[in-house]
mmCIF file of C-alpha atoms and ligand atoms in Angstrom:
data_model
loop_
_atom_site.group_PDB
_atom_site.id
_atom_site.type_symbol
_atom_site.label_atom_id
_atom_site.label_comp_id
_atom_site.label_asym_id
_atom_site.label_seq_id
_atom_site.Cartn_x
_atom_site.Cartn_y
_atom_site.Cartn_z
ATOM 1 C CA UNK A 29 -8.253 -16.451 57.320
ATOM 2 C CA UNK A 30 -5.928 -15.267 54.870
ATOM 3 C CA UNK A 31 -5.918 -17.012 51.093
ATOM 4 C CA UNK A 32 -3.898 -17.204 48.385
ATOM 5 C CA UNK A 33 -6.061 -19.014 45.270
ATOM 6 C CA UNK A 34 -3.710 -19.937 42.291
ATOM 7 C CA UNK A 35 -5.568 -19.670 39.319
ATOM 8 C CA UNK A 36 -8.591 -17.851 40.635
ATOM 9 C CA UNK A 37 -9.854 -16.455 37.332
ATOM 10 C CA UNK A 38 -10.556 -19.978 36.188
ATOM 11 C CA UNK A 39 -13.976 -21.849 36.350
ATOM 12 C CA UNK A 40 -13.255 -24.248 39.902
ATOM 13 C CA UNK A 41 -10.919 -21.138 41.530
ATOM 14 C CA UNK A 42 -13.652 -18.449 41.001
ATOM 15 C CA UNK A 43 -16.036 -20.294 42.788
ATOM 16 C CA UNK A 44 -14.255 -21.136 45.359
ATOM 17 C CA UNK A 45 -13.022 -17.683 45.994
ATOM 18 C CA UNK A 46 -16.369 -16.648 45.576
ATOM 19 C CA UNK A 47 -17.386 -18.925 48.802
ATOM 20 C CA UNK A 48 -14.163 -17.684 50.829
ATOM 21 C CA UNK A 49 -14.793 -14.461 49.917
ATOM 22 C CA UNK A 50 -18.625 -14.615 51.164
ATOM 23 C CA UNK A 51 -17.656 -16.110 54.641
ATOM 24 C CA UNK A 52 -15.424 -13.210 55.763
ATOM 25 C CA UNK A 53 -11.303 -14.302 54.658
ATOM 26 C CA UNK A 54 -9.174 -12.588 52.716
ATOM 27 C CA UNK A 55 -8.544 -13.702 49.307
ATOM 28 C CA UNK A 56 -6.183 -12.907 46.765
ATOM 29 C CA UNK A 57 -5.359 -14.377 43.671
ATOM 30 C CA UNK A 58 -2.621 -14.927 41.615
ATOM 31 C CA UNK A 59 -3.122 -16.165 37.835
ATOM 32 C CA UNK A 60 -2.143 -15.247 34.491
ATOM 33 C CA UNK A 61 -5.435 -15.453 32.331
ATOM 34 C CA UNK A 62 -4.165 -17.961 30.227
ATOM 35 C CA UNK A 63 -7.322 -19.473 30.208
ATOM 36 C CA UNK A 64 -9.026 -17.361 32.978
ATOM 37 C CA UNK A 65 -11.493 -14.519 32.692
ATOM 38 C CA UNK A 66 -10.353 -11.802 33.940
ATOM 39 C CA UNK A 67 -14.356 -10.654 35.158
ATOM 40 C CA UNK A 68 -14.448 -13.556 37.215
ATOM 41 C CA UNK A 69 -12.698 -12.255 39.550
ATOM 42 C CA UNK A 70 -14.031 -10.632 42.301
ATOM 43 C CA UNK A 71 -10.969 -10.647 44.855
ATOM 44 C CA UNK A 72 -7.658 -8.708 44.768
ATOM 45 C CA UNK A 73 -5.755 -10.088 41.811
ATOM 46 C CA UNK A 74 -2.166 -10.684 40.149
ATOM 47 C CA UNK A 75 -1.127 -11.235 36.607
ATOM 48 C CA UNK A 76 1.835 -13.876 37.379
ATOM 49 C CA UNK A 77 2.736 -17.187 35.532
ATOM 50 C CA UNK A 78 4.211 -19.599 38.061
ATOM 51 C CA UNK A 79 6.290 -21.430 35.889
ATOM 52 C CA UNK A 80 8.266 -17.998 35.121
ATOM 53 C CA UNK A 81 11.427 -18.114 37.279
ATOM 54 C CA UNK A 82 10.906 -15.126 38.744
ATOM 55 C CA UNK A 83 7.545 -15.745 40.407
ATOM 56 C CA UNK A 84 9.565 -17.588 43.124
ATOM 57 C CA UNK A 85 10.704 -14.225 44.352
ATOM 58 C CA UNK A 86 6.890 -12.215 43.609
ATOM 59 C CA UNK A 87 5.111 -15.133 45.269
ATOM 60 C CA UNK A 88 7.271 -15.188 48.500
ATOM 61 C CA UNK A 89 7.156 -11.518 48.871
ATOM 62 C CA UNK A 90 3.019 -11.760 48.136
ATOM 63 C CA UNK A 91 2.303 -14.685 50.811
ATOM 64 C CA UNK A 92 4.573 -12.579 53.382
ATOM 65 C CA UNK A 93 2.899 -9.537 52.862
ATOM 66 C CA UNK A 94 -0.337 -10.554 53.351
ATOM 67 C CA UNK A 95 -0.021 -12.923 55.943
ATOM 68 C CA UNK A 96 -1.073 -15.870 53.961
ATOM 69 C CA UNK A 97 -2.236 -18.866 56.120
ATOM 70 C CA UNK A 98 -3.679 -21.416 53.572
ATOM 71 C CA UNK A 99 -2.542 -21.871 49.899
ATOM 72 C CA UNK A 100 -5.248 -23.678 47.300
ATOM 73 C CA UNK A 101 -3.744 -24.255 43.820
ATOM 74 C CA UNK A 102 -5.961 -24.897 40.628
ATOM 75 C CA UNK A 103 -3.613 -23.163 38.697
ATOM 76 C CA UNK A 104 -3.060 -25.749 35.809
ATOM 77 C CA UNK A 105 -3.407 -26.833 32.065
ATOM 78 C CA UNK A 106 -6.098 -29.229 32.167
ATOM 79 C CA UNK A 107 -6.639 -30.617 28.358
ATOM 80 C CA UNK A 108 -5.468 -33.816 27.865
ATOM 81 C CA UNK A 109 -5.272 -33.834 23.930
ATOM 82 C CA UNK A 110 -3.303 -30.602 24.242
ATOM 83 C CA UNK A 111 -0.979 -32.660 26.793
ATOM 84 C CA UNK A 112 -0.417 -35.407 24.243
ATOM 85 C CA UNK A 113 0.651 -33.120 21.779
ATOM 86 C CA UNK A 114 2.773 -30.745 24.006
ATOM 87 C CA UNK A 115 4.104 -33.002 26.685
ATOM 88 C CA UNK A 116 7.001 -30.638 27.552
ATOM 89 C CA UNK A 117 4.407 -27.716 28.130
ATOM 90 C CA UNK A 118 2.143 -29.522 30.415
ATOM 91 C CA UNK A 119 5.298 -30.500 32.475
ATOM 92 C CA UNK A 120 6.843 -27.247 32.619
ATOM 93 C CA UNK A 121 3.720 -25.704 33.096
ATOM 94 C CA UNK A 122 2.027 -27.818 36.076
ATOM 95 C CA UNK A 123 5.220 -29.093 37.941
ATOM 96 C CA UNK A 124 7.244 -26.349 36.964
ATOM 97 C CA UNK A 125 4.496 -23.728 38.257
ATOM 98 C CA UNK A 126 3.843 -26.439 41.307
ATOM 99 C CA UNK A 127 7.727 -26.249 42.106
ATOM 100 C CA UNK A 128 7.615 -22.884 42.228
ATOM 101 C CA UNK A 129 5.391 -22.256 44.186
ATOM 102 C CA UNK A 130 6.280 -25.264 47.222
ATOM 103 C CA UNK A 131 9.564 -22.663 46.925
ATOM 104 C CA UNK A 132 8.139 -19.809 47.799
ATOM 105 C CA UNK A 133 5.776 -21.374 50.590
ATOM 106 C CA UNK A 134 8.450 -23.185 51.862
ATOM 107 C CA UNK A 135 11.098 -19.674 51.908
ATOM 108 C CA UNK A 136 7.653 -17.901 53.064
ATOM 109 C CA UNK A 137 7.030 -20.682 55.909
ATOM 110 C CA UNK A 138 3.756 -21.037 54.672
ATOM 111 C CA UNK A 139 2.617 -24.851 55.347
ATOM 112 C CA UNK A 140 -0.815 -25.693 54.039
ATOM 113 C CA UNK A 141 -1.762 -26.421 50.491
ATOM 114 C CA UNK A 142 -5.041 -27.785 49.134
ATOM 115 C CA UNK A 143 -3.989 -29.034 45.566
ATOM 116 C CA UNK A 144 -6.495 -29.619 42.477
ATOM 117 C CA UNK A 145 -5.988 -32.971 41.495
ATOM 118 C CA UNK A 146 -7.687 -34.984 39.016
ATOM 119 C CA UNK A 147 -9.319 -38.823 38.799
ATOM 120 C CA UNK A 148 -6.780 -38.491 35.609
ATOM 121 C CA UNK A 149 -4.185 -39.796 38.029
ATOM 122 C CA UNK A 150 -6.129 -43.691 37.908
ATOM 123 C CA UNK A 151 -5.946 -43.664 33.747
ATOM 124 C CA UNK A 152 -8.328 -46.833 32.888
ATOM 125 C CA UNK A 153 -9.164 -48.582 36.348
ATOM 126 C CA UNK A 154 -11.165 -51.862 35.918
ATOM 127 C CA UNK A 155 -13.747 -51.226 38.936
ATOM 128 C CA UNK A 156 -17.098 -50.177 39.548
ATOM 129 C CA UNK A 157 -16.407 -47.595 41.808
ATOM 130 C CA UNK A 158 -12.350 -46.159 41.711
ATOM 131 C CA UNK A 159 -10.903 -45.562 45.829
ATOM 132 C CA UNK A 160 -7.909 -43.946 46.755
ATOM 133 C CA UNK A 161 -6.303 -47.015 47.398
ATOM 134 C CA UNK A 162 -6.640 -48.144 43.691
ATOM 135 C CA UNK A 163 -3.511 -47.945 41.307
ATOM 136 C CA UNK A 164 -3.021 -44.782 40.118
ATOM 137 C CA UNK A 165 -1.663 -45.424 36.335
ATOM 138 C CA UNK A 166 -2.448 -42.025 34.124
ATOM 139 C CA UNK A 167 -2.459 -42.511 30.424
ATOM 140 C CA UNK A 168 -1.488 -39.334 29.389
ATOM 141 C CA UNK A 169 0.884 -36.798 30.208
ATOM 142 C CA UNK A 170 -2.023 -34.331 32.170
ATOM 143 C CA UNK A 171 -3.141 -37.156 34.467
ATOM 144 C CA UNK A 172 1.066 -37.740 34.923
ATOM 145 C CA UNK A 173 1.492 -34.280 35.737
ATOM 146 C CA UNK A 174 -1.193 -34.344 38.495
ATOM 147 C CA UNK A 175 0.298 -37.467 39.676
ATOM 148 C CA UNK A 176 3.504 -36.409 40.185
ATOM 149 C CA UNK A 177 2.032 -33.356 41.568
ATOM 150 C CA UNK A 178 0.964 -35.258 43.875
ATOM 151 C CA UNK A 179 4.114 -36.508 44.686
ATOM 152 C CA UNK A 180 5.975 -33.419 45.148
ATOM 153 C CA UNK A 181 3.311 -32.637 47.721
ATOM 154 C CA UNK A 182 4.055 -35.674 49.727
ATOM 155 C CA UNK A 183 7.739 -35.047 49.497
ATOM 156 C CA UNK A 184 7.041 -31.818 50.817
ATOM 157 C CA UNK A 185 6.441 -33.041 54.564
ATOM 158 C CA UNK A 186 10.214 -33.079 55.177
ATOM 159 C CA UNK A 187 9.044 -29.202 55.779
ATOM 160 C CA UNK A 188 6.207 -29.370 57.390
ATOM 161 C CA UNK A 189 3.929 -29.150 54.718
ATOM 162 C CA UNK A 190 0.372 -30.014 55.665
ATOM 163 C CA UNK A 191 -2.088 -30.725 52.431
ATOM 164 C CA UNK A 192 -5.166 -32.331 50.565
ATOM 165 C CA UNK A 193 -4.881 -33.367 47.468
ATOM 166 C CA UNK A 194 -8.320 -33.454 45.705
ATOM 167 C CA UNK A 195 -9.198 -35.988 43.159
ATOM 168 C CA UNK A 196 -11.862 -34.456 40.733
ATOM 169 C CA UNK A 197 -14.083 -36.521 38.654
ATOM 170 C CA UNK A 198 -16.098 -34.837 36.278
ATOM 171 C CA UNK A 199 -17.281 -31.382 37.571
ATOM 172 C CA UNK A 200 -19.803 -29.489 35.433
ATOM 173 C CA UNK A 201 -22.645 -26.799 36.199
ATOM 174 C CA UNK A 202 -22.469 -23.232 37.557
ATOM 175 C CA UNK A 203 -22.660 -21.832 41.242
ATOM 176 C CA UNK A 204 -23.293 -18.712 39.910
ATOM 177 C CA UNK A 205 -24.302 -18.286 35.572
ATOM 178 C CA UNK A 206 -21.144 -15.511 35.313
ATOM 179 C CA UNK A 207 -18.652 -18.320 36.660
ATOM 180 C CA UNK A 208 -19.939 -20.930 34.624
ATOM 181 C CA UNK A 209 -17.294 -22.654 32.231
ATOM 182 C CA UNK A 210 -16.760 -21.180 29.007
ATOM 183 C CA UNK A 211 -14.695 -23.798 27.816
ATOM 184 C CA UNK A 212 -15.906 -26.655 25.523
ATOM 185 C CA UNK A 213 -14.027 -29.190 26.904
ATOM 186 C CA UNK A 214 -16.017 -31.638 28.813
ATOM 187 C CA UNK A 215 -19.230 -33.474 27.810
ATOM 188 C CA UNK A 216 -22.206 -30.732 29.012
ATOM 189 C CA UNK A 217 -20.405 -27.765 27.743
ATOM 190 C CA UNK A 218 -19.336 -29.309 24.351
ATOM 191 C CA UNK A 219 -23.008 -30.614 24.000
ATOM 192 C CA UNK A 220 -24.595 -27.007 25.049
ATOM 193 C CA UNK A 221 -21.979 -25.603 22.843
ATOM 194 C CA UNK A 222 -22.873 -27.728 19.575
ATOM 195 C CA UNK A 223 -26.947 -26.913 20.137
ATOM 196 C CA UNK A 224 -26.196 -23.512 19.847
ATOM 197 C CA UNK A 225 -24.993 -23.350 16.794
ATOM 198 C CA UNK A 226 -27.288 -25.381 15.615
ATOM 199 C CA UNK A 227 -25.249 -28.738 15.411
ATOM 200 C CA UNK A 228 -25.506 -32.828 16.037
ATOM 201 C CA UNK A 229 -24.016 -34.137 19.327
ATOM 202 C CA UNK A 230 -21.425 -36.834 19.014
ATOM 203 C CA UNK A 231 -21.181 -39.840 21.005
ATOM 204 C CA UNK A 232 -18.042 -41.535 20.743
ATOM 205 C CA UNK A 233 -19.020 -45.496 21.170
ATOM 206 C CA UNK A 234 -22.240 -46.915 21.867
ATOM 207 C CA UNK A 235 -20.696 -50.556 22.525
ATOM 208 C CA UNK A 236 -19.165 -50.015 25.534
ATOM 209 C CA UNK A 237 -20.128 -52.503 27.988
ATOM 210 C CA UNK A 238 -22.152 -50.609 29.543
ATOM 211 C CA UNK A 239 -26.303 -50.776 29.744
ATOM 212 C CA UNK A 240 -26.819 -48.635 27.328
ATOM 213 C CA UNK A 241 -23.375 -49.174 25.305
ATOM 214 C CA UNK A 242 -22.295 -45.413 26.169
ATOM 215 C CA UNK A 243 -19.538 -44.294 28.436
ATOM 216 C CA UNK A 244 -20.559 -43.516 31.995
ATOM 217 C CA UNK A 245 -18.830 -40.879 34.266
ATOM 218 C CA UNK A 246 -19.651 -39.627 37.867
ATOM 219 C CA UNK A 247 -20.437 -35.694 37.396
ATOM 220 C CA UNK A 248 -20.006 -33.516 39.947
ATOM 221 C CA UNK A 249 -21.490 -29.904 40.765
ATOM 222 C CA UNK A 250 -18.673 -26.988 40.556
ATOM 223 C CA UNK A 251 -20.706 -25.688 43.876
ATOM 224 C CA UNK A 252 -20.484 -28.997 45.892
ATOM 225 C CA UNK A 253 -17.043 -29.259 44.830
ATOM 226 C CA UNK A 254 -16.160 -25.790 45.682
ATOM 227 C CA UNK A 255 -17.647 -26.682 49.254
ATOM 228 C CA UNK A 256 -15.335 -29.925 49.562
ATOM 229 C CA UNK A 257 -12.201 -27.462 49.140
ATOM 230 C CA UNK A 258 -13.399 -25.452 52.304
ATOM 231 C CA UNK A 259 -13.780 -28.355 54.133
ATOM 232 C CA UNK A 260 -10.477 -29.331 53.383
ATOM 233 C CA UNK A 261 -9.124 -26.593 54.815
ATOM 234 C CA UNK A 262 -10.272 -27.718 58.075
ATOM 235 C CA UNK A 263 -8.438 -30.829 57.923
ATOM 236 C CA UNK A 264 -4.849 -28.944 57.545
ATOM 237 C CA UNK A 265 -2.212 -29.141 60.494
ATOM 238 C CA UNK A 266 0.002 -32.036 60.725
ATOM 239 C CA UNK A 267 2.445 -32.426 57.828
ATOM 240 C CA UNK A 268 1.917 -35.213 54.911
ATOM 241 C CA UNK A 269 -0.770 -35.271 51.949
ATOM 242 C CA UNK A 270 -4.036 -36.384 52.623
ATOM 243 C CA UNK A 271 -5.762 -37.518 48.864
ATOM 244 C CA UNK A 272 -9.605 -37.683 48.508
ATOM 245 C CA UNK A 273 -11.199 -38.478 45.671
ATOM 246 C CA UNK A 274 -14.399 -35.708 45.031
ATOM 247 C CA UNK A 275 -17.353 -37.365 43.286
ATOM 248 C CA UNK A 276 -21.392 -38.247 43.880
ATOM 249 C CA UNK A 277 -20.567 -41.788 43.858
ATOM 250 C CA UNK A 278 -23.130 -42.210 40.810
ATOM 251 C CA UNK A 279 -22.133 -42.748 37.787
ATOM 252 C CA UNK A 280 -24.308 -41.416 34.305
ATOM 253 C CA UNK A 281 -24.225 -42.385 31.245
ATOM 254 C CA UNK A 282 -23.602 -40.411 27.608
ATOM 255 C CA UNK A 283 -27.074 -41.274 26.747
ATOM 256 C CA UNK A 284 -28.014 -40.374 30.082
ATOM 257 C CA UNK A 285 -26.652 -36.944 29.782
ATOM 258 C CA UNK A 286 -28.282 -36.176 26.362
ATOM 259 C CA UNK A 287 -31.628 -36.881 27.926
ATOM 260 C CA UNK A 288 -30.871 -34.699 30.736
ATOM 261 C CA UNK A 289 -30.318 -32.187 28.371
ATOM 262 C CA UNK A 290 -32.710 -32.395 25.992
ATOM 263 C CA UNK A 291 -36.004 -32.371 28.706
ATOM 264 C CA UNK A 292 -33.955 -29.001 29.933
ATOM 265 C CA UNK A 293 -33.694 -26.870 27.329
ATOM 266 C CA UNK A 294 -36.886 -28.597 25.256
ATOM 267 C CA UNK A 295 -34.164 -28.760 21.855
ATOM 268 C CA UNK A 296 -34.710 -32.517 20.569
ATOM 269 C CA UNK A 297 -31.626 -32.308 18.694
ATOM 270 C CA UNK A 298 -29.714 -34.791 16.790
ATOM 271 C CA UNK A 299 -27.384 -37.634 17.802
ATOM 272 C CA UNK A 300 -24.365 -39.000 15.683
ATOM 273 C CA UNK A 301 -22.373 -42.009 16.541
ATOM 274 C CA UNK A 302 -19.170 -41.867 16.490
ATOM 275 C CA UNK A 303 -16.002 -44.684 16.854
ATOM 276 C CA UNK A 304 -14.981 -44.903 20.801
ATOM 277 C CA UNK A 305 -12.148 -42.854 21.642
ATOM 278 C CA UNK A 306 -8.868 -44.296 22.265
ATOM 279 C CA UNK A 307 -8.445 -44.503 26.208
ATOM 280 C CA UNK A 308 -11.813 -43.788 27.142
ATOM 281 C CA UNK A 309 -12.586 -46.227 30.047
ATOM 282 C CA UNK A 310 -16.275 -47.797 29.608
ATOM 283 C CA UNK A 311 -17.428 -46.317 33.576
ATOM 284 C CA UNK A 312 -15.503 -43.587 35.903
ATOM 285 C CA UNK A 313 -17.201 -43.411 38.936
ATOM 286 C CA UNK A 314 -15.780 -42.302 42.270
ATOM 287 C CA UNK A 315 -16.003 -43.976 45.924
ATOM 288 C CA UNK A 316 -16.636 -41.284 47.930
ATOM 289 C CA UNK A 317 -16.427 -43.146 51.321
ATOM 290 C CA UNK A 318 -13.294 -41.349 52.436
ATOM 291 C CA UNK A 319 -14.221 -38.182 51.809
ATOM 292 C CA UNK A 320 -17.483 -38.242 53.530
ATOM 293 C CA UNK A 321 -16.206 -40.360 56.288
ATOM 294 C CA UNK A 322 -13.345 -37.880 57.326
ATOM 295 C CA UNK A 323 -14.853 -34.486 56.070
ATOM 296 C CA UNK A 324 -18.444 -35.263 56.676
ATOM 297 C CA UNK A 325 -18.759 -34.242 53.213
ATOM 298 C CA UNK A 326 -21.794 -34.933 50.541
ATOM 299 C CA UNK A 327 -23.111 -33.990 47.280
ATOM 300 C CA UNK A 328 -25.998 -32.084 47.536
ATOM 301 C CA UNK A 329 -26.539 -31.925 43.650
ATOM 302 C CA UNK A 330 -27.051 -34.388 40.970
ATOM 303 C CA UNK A 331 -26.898 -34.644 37.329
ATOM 304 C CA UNK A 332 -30.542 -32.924 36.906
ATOM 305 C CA UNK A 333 -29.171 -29.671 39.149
ATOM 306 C CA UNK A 334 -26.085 -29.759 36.958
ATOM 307 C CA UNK A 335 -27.432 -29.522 33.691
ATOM 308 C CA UNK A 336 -30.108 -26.966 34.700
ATOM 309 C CA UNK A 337 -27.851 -24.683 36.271
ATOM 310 C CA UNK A 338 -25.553 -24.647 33.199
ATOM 311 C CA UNK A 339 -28.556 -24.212 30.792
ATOM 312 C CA UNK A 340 -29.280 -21.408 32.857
ATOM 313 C CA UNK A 341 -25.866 -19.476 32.729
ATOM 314 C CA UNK A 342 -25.627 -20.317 28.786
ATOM 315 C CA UNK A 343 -28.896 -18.743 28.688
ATOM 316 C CA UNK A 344 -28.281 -15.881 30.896
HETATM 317 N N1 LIG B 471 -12.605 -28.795 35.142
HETATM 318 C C1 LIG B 471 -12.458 -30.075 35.417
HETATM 319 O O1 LIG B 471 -13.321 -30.911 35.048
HETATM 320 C C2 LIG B 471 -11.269 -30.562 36.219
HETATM 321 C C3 LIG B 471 -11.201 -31.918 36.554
HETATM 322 C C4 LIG B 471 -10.106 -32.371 37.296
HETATM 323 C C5 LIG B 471 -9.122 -31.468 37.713
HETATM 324 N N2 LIG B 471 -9.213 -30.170 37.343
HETATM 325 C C6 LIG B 471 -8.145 -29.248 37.780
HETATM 326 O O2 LIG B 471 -8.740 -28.141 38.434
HETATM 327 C C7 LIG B 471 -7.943 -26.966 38.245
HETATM 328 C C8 LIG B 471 -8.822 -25.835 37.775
HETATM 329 O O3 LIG B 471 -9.505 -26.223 36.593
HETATM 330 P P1 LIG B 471 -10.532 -25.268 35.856
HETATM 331 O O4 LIG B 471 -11.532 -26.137 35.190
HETATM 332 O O5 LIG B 471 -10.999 -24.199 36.780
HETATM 333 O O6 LIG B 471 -9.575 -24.664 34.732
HETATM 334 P P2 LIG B 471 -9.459 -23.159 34.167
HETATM 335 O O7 LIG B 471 -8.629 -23.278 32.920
HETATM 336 O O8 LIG B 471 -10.819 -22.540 34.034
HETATM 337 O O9 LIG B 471 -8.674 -22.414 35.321
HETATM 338 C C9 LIG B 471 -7.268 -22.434 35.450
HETATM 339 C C10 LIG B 471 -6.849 -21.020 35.851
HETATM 340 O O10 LIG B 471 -5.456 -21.014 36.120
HETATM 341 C C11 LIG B 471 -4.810 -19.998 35.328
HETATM 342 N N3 LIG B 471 -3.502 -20.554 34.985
HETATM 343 C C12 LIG B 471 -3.265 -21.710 34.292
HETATM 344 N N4 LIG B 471 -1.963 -21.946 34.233
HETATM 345 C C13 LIG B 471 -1.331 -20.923 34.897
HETATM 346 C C14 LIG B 471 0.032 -20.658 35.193
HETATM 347 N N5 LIG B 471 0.984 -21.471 34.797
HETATM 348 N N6 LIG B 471 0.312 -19.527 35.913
HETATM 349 C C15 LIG B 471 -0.683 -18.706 36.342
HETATM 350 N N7 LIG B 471 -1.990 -18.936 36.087
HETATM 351 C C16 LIG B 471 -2.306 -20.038 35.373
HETATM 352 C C17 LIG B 471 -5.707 -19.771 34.133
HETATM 353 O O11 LIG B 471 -5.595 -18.474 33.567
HETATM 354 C C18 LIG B 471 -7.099 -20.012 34.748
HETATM 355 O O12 LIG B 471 -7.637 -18.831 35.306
HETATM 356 C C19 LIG B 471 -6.829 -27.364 37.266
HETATM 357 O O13 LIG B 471 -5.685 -27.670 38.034
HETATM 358 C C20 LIG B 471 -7.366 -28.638 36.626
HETATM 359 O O14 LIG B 471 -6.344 -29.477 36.192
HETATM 360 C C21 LIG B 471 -10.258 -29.678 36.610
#
């Protein structure tokens, strides 16, 4: 098969060109190292920026030339303090890049997308365990973007467009120690981040209610979630978007997470509390149901396999 991977430089993309890569297809990325590494990438590559008005043209000619069957997009900003503060950006950035690119697929008659989306899109859902069919109500402008995202996906069936939209929860760990994820942005890597230089972890609220007052969240391998976007794939043909949410189903806690880490690497380090974080639900933790219902899909890898494997690429 023939692949085009939007932002393939990036921690999800690289693995998940890594996997196509390994099974035989043809890959070839196109990304802009905005926040990409650049060694990552192990597949033919282009420096593009999809939002750029002229990518329309460059990304139609690309996915003609090479035949492209399947497009999977993780192109994206993904910070959602940075979206607060630069709505405009985020906008321009992930629909802008998003409507350029259904262009080009559309002018290049090129109907199947698999698009990164994000549990982002639910904002602060009152349940135990968040489905698809729950209201999706995103509290800041990133979880808007992938919403409406989403959208423009579904609206894209008037030509044929067949796609899965994926619903990430909390993805952490490393396939592979060079892909791991460099940015200190999500709980593990800020924590492994602050114990080597030598600082205290932060825990924003310990009154949540909650067992053990902290925030719980439902992490999920990079690898297993790499494998969901494969299996996706598979699903492609008739037009409309088909949205999964991608988690283990289990949900672990702050406090959880600092234990994790602290048996792995052996550092007992030190613990601050801090005030909660304005829209921070108390628990985020997926239903996977759908998923493994219509994919057949499961995590193979829990929070232990998670935090090892990213010890083990910060170590590396
Ligand atoms: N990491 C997570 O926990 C998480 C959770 C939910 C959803 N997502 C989504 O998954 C996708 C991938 O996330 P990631 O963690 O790999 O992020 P990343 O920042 O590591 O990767 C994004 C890649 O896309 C490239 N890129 C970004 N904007 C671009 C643009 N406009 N034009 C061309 N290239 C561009 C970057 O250079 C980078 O290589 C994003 O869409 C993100 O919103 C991530």
């Amino acid at each position: 098969m023939n692949v085009l991977v939007t932002g393939g430089a990036g921690y999800i993309g690289s693995h998940v060109v890594r996997l196509l890569s390994e099974s035989g297809n043809y890959v070839i990325s196109v990304d802009d190292l905005s926040t990409g590494i650049g060694d990552r990438l192990d597949c033919e590559a282009v420096d593009l920026t999809l939002e750029d008005p002229t990518s329309i043209k460059r990304l139609t000619d690309l996915l003609v030339e090479k035949n492209i069957e399947v497009v999977i997009h993780f192109a994206a900003r993904k910070q959602v303090g940075e979206s607060v503060e630069k709505p405009e950006f985020y906008f321009q950035s992930n629909i802008g890049g998003l409507a350029n690119l259904l262009t080009a697929m559309r002018q290049a008659e090129v109907k199947k997308l698999v698009f990164s989306s994000s549990a982002a899109v639910y904002g602060m859902p009152d349940v135990e365990k968040v489905t698809e069919l729950d209201k999706t109500e995103p509290i800041n402008p990133y979880g808007q973007t992938k919403l409406v995202g989403e959208w423009m996906i579904n609206n894209a069936s008037v030509w044929g467009l067949s796609a899965v939209s994926l619903r990430y929860f909390n993805v952490a760990g490393a396939g592979w120690p060079e892909l791991a994820d460099k940015q200190a942005l999500n709980l593990i890597p800020i924590i492994l981040d602050r114990i080597e230089r030598g600082e205290s972890v932060l825990v924003f609220g310990d009154n949540y209610p909650t067992d053990d007052g902290s925030c719980i969240r439902d992490y999920i391998h990079v690898l297993d979630l790499a494998r969901a976007h494969i299996d996706a794939i598979d699903q492609l043909g008739e037009p409309g978007n088909q949205v999964y949410n991608v988690g283990t189903g289990e949900g672990s806690s702050v406090f959880e997470v600092i234990a994790e880490i602290k048996k792995v690497s052996g550092i007992d380090f030190d613990v601050e509390i801090a005030g909660p974080r304005a829209g921070d639900p108390p628990k985020l933790v997926a239903s996977n149901a759908k998923i493994s219902k219509e994919f057949g899909w499961k995590a193979e890898f829990g929070l232990s396999e998670i935090v090892n494997s990213a010890w083990k690429a910060k170590e590396s």
